Coordinates of C-alpha atoms and ligand atoms in Angstrom, one line a residue:
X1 CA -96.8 -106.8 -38.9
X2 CA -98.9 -103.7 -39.4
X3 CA -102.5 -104.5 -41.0
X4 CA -102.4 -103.1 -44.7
X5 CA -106.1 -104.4 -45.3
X6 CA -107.5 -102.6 -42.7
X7 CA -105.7 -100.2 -41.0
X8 CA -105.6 -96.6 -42.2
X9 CA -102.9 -94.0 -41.1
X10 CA -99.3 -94.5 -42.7
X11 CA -97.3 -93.3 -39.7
X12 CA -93.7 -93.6 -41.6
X13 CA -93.1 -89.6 -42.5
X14 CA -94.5 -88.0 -39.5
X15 CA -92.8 -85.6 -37.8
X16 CA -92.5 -85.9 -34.2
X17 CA -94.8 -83.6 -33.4
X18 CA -97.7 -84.9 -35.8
X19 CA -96.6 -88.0 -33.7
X20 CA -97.0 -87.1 -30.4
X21 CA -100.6 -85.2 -32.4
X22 CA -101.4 -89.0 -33.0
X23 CA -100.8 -89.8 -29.5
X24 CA -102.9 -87.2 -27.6
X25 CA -105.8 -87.7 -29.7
X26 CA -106.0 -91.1 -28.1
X27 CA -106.1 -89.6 -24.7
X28 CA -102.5 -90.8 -23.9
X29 CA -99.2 -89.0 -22.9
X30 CA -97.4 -86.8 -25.5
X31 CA -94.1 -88.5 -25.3
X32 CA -94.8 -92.0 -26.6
X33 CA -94.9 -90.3 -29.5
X34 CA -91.8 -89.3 -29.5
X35 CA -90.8 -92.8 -28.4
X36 CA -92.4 -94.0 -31.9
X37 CA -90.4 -91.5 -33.5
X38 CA -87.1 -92.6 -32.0
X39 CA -88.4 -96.3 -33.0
X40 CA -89.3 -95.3 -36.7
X41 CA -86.1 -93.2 -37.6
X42 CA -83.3 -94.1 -34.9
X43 CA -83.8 -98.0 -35.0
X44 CA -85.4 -98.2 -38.3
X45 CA -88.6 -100.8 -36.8
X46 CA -91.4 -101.1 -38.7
X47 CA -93.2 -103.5 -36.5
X48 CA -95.1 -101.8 -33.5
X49 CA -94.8 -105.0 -32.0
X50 CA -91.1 -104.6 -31.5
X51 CA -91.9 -101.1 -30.0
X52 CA -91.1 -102.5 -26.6
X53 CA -91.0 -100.0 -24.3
X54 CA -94.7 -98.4 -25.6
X55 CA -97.9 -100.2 -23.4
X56 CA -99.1 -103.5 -24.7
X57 CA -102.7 -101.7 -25.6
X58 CA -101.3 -98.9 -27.3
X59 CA -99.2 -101.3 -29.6
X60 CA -102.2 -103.4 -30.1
X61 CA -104.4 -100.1 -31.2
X62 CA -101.5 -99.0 -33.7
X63 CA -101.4 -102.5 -34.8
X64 CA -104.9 -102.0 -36.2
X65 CA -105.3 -98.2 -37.2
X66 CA -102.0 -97.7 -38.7
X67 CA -99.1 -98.9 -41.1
X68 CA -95.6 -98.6 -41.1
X69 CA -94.8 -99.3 -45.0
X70 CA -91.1 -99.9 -45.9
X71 CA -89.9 -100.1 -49.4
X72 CA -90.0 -103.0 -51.3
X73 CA -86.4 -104.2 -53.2
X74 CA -87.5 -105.0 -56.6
X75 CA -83.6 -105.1 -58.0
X76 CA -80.1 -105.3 -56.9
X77 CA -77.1 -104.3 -58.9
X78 CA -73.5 -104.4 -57.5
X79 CA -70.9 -102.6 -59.9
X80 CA -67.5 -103.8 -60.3
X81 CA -66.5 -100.2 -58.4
X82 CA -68.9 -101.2 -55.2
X83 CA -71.2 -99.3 -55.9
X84 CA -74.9 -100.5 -55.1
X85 CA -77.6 -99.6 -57.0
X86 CA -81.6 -100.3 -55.8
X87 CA -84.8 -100.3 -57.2
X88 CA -87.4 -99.8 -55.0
X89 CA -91.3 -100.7 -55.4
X90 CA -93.6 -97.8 -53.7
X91 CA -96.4 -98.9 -52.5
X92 CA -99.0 -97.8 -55.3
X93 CA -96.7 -99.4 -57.5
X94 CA -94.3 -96.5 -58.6
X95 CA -90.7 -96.9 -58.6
X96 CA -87.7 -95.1 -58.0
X97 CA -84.0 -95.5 -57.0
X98 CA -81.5 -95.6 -54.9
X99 CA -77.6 -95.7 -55.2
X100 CA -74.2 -95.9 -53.0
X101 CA -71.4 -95.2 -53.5
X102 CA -68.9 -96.0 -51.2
X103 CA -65.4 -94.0 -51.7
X104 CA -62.1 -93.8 -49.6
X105 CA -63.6 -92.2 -46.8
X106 CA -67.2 -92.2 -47.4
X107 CA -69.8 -93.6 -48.4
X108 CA -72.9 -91.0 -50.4
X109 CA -76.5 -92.3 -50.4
X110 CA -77.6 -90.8 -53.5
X111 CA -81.8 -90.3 -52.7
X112 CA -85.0 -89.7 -55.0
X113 CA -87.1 -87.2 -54.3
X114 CA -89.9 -87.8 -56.7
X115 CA -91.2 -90.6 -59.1
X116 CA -89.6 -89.2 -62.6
X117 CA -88.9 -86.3 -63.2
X118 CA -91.2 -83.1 -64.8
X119 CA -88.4 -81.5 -66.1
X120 CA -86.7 -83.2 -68.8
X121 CA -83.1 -82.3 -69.0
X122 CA -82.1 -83.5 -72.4
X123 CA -79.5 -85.6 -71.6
X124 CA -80.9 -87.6 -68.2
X125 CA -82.2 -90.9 -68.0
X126 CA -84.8 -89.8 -65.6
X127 CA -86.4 -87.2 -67.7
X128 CA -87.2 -89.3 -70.5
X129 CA -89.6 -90.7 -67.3
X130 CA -91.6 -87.9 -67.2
X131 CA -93.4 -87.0 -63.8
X132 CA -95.5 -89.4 -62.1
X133 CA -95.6 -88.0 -58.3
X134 CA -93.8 -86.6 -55.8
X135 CA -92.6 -89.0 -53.1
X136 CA -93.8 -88.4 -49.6
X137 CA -91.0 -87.5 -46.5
X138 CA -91.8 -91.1 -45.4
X139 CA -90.6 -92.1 -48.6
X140 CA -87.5 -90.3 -49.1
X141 CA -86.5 -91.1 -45.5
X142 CA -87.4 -94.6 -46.1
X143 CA -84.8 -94.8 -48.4
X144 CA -82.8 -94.3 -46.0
X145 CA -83.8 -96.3 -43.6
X146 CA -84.2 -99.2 -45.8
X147 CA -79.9 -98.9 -46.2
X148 CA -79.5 -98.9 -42.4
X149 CA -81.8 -101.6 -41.9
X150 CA -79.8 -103.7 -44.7
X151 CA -76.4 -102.9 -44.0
X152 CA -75.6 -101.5 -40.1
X153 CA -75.9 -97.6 -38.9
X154 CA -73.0 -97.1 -41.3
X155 CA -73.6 -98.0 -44.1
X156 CA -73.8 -94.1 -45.5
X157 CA -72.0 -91.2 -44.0
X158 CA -73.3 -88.4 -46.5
X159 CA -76.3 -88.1 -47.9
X160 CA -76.8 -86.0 -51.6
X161 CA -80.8 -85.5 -53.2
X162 CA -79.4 -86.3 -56.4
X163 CA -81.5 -89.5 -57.5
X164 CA -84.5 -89.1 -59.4
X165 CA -86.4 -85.9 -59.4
X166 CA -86.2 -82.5 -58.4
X167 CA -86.1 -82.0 -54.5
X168 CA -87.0 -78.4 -54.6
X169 CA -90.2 -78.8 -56.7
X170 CA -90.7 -81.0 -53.6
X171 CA -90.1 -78.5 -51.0
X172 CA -92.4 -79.2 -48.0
X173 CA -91.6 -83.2 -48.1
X174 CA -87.8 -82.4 -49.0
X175 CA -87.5 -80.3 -45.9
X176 CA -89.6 -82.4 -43.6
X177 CA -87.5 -85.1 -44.4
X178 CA -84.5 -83.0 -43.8
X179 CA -85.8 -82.6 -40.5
X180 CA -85.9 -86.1 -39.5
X181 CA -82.5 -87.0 -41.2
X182 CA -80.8 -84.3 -38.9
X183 CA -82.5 -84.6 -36.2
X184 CA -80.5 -86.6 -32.9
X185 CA -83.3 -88.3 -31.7
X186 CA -84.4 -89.1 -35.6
X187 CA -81.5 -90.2 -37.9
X188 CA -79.0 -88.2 -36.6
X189 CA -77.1 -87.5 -39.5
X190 CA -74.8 -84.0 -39.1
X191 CA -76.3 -81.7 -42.2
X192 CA -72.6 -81.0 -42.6
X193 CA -73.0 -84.3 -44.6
X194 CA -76.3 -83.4 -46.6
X195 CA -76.6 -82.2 -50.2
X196 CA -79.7 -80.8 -51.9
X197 CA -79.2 -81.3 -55.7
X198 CA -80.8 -78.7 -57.9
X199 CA -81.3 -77.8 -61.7
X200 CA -82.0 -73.9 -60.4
X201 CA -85.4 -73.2 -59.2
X202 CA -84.2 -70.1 -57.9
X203 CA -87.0 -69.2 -55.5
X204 CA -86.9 -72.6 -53.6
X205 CA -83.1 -71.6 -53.2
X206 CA -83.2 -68.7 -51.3
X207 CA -86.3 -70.4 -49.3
X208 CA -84.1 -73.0 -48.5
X209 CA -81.0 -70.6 -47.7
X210 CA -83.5 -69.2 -45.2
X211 CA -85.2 -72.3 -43.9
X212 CA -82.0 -72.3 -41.4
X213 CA -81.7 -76.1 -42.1
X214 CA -78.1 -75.5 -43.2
X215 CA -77.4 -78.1 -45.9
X216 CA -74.5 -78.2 -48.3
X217 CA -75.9 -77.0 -52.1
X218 CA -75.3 -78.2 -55.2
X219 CA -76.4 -76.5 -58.3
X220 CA -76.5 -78.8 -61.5
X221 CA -75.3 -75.7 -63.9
X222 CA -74.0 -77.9 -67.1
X223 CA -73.8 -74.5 -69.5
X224 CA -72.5 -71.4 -68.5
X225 CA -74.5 -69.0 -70.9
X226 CA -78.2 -68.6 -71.3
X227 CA -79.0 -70.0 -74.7
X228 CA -77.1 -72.9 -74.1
X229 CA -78.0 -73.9 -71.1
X230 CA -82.2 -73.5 -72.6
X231 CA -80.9 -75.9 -75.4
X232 CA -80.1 -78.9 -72.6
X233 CA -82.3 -77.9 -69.6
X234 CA -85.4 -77.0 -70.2
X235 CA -86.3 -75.3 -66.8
X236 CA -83.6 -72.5 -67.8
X237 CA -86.2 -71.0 -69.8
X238 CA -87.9 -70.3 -66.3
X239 CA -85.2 -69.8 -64.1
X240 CA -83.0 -67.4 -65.5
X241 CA -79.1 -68.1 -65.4
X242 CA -78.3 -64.5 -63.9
X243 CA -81.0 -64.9 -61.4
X244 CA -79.8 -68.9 -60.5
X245 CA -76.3 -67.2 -59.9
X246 CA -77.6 -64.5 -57.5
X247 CA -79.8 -66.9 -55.7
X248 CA -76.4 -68.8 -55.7
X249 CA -74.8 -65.9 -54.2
X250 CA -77.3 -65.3 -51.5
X251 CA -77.1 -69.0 -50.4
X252 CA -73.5 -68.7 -49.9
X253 CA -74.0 -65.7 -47.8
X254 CA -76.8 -66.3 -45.8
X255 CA -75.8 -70.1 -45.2
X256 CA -71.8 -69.3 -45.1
X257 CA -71.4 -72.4 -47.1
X258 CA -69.5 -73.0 -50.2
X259 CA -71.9 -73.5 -53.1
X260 CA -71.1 -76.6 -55.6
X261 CA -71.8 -76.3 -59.2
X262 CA -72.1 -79.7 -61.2
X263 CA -71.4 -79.6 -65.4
X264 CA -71.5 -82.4 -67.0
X265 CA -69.4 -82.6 -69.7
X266 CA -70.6 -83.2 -73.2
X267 CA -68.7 -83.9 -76.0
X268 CA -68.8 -81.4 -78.7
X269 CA -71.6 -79.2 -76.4
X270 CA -70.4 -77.4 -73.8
X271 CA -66.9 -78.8 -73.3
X272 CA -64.6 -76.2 -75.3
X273 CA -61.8 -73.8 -74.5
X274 CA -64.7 -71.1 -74.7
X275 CA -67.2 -72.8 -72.7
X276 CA -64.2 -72.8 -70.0
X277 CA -64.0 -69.7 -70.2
X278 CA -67.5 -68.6 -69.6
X279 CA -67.7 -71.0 -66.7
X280 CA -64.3 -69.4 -64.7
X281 CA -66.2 -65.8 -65.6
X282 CA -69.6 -66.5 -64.2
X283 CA -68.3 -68.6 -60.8
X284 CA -64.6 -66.8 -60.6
X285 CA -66.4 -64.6 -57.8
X286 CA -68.4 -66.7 -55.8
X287 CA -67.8 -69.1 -53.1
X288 CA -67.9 -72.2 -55.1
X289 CA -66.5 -75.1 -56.6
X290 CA -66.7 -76.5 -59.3
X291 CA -67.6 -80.4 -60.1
X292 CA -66.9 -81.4 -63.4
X293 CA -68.9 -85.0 -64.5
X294 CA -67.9 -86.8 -67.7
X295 CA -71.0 -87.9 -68.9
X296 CA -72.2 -91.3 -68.6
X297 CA -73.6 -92.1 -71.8
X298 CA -77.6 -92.9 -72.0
X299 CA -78.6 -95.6 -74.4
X300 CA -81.3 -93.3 -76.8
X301 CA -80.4 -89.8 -75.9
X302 CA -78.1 -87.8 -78.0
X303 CA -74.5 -87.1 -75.8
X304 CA -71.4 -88.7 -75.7
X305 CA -68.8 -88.4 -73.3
X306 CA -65.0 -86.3 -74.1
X307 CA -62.3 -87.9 -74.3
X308 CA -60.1 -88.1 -70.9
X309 CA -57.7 -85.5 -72.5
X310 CA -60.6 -83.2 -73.7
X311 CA -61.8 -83.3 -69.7
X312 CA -58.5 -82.4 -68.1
X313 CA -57.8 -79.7 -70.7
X314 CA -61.1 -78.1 -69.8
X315 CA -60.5 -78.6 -66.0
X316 CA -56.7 -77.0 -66.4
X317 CA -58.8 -73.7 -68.2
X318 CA -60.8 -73.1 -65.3
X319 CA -58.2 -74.4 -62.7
X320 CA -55.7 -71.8 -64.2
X321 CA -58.2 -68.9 -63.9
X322 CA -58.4 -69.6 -60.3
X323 CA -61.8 -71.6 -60.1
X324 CA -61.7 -74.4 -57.9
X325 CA -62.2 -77.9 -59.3
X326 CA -62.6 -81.4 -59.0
X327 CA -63.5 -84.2 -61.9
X328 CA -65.2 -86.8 -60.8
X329 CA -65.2 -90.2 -62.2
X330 CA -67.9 -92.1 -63.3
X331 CA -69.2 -94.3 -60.7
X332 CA -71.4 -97.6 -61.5
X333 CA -71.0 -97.5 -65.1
X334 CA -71.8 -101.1 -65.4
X335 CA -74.5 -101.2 -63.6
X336 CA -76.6 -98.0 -65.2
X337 CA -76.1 -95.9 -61.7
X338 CA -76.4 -92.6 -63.7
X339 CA -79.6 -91.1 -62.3
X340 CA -82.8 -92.7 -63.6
X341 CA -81.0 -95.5 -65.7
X342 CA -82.2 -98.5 -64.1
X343 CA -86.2 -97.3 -63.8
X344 CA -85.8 -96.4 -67.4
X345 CA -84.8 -99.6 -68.5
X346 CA -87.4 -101.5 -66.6
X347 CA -90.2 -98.5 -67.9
X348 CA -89.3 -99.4 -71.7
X349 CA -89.1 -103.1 -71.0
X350 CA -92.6 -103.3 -69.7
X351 CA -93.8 -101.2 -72.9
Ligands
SF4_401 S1 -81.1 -84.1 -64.4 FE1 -82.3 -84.0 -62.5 S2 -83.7 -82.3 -62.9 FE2 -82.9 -82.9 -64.9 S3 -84.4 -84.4 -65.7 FE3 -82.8 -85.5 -64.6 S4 -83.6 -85.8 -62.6 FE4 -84.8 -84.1 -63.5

């Protein structure tokens, strides 16, 4: 064990090259640095002690100046669907979650990228949190690494920032984590499998779609005009829809990737003929698809989920208007997987 009392530099988060930083400062050879690195993030150890192939001295010095801090499980929910839900204690007390959802052929680690959430979409779980902090890279990663650890190097092939929090309003961590994720001698994970989740801050998108990382992007539209798309999220009021779409354009282009565009469906909101309608106009052009969600239902907040027939007449609209789409069920019902649910619940219980 690391010495939380005394010791002083959390190492989990560093990139390799702050590692191998760490290393030459103590007047030792650059590359057991990046042996650390391998250790932290391609075996998931986070005992220095177990860092074998590192000098007995240099482990012993580690062992008191610096920490390795995994997450701590605080709940366990397995829905009737398999998919796993976790609650994870941070360690100044914060907590955030974790989901996955296996499927026929994969398996999605759905990751937080901050504690809460500042921008309040009206009908997420999360957002009633507010904003507490931003998690660190170590802590996104260790979200990660906490799965491995638990279930084997497989337990997720595909990885989408779609937990708690906005990952572009936490750019630098988001992309130094990114870093680590795809990197072969960190976690290794192809970024043909990764998927930042936004609401539309349209200037982190096109820093992003030049960043060169690659990743897949999904944008979380839910209303295809203006004014109703301010009535349910907030940080449209900001980030203009005709902007978001030409950010969404230049993504597309400059990353050659297909962009995703999530709408969840809300009964009586945004799920008529007409709101169809908008939708095929304003993604008809663009190399997209589109992801339709029947909402999940949040105890308190004001939405209720369409009826089956109400969802596939909306996805026939757009489907016969060219746009490509794909409904996706509800996953974890049963066990509050929607984003935010389960740290909600605990919030209010402990008020
Ligand atoms: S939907 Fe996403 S961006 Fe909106 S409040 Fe919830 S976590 Fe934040």
């Amino acid at each position: 064990m690391s010495n939380p009392a005394k010791s002083t530099t959390e190492i989990l988060g560093l990139s390799k090259s702050e590692l191998e930083d760490l290393i030459r400062s103590r007047k030792l050879p650059a590359f057991y640095g990046r042996q650390i690195y391998t250790w932290l993030y391609g075996r998931q150890c986070h005992e220095f002690s177990e860092m074998t192939d590192l000098p007995l001295a240099l482990r012993d010095q580690l062992q008191e100046d610096c920490r390795i801090t995994p997450l701590v499980e605080l709940e366990f929910a397995k829905s009737t669907d398999t998919t796993e839900k976790y609650l994870f204690g941070l360690s100044d007390g914060a907590e955030i979650e974790t989901v996955l959802i296996p499927d026929r052929k994969t398996t999605t680690a759905c990751v937080s990228s901050q504690v809460g959430c500042a921008l309040a979409c009206r009908f997420c779980a999360t957002g009633t949190l507010n904003l507490t902090r931003d998690l660190t890279a170590g802590e996104i990663v260790a979200q990660l690494l906490f799965l491995r650890e638990k279930k084997g190097e497989r337990a997720f092939s595909n990885i989408v920032f779609m937990g708690m929090g906005e990952p572009l309003n936490n750019y630098d961590a988001l992309v130094k984590a990114l870093e680590i994720i795809t990197d072969p001698a960190g976690m290794a994970l192809s970024k043909r499998r990764i998927t930042v989740s936004t609401s539309g801050v349209t200037p982190k998108i096109r820093r992003l779609a030049e960043s060169g990382l690659g990743v897949n992007l999904a944008i979380s539209l839910h209303a295809a005009t203006q004014s109703k798309r301010e009535k349910i999220m907030p940080v449209a009021q900001t980030f203009a829809l005709d902007k978001l779409i030409s950010a969404a354009r230049f993504y597309a282009d400059t990353v050659g990737k297909r962009i995703t565009f999530e709408y969840v469906l809300l009964k009586g909101f945004n799920d008529t003929r007409e709101d169809a309608m908008a939708l095929s106009a304003l993604t008809r052009k663009l190399d997209c698809k589109v992801n339709l969600l029947p909402y999940n239902p949040v105890p308190g907040l004001d939405f209720d989920r369409p009826e089956k027939d109400e969802v596939n007449r909306f996805a026939a609209t757009l489907a016969n208007k060219g746009v490509v789409v794909t409904v996706r069920t509800s996953r974890g019902r049963d066990v509050a997987a929607a984003c935010g649910q389960l740290a909600a619940k605990r919030q209010k219980g402990n008020s």
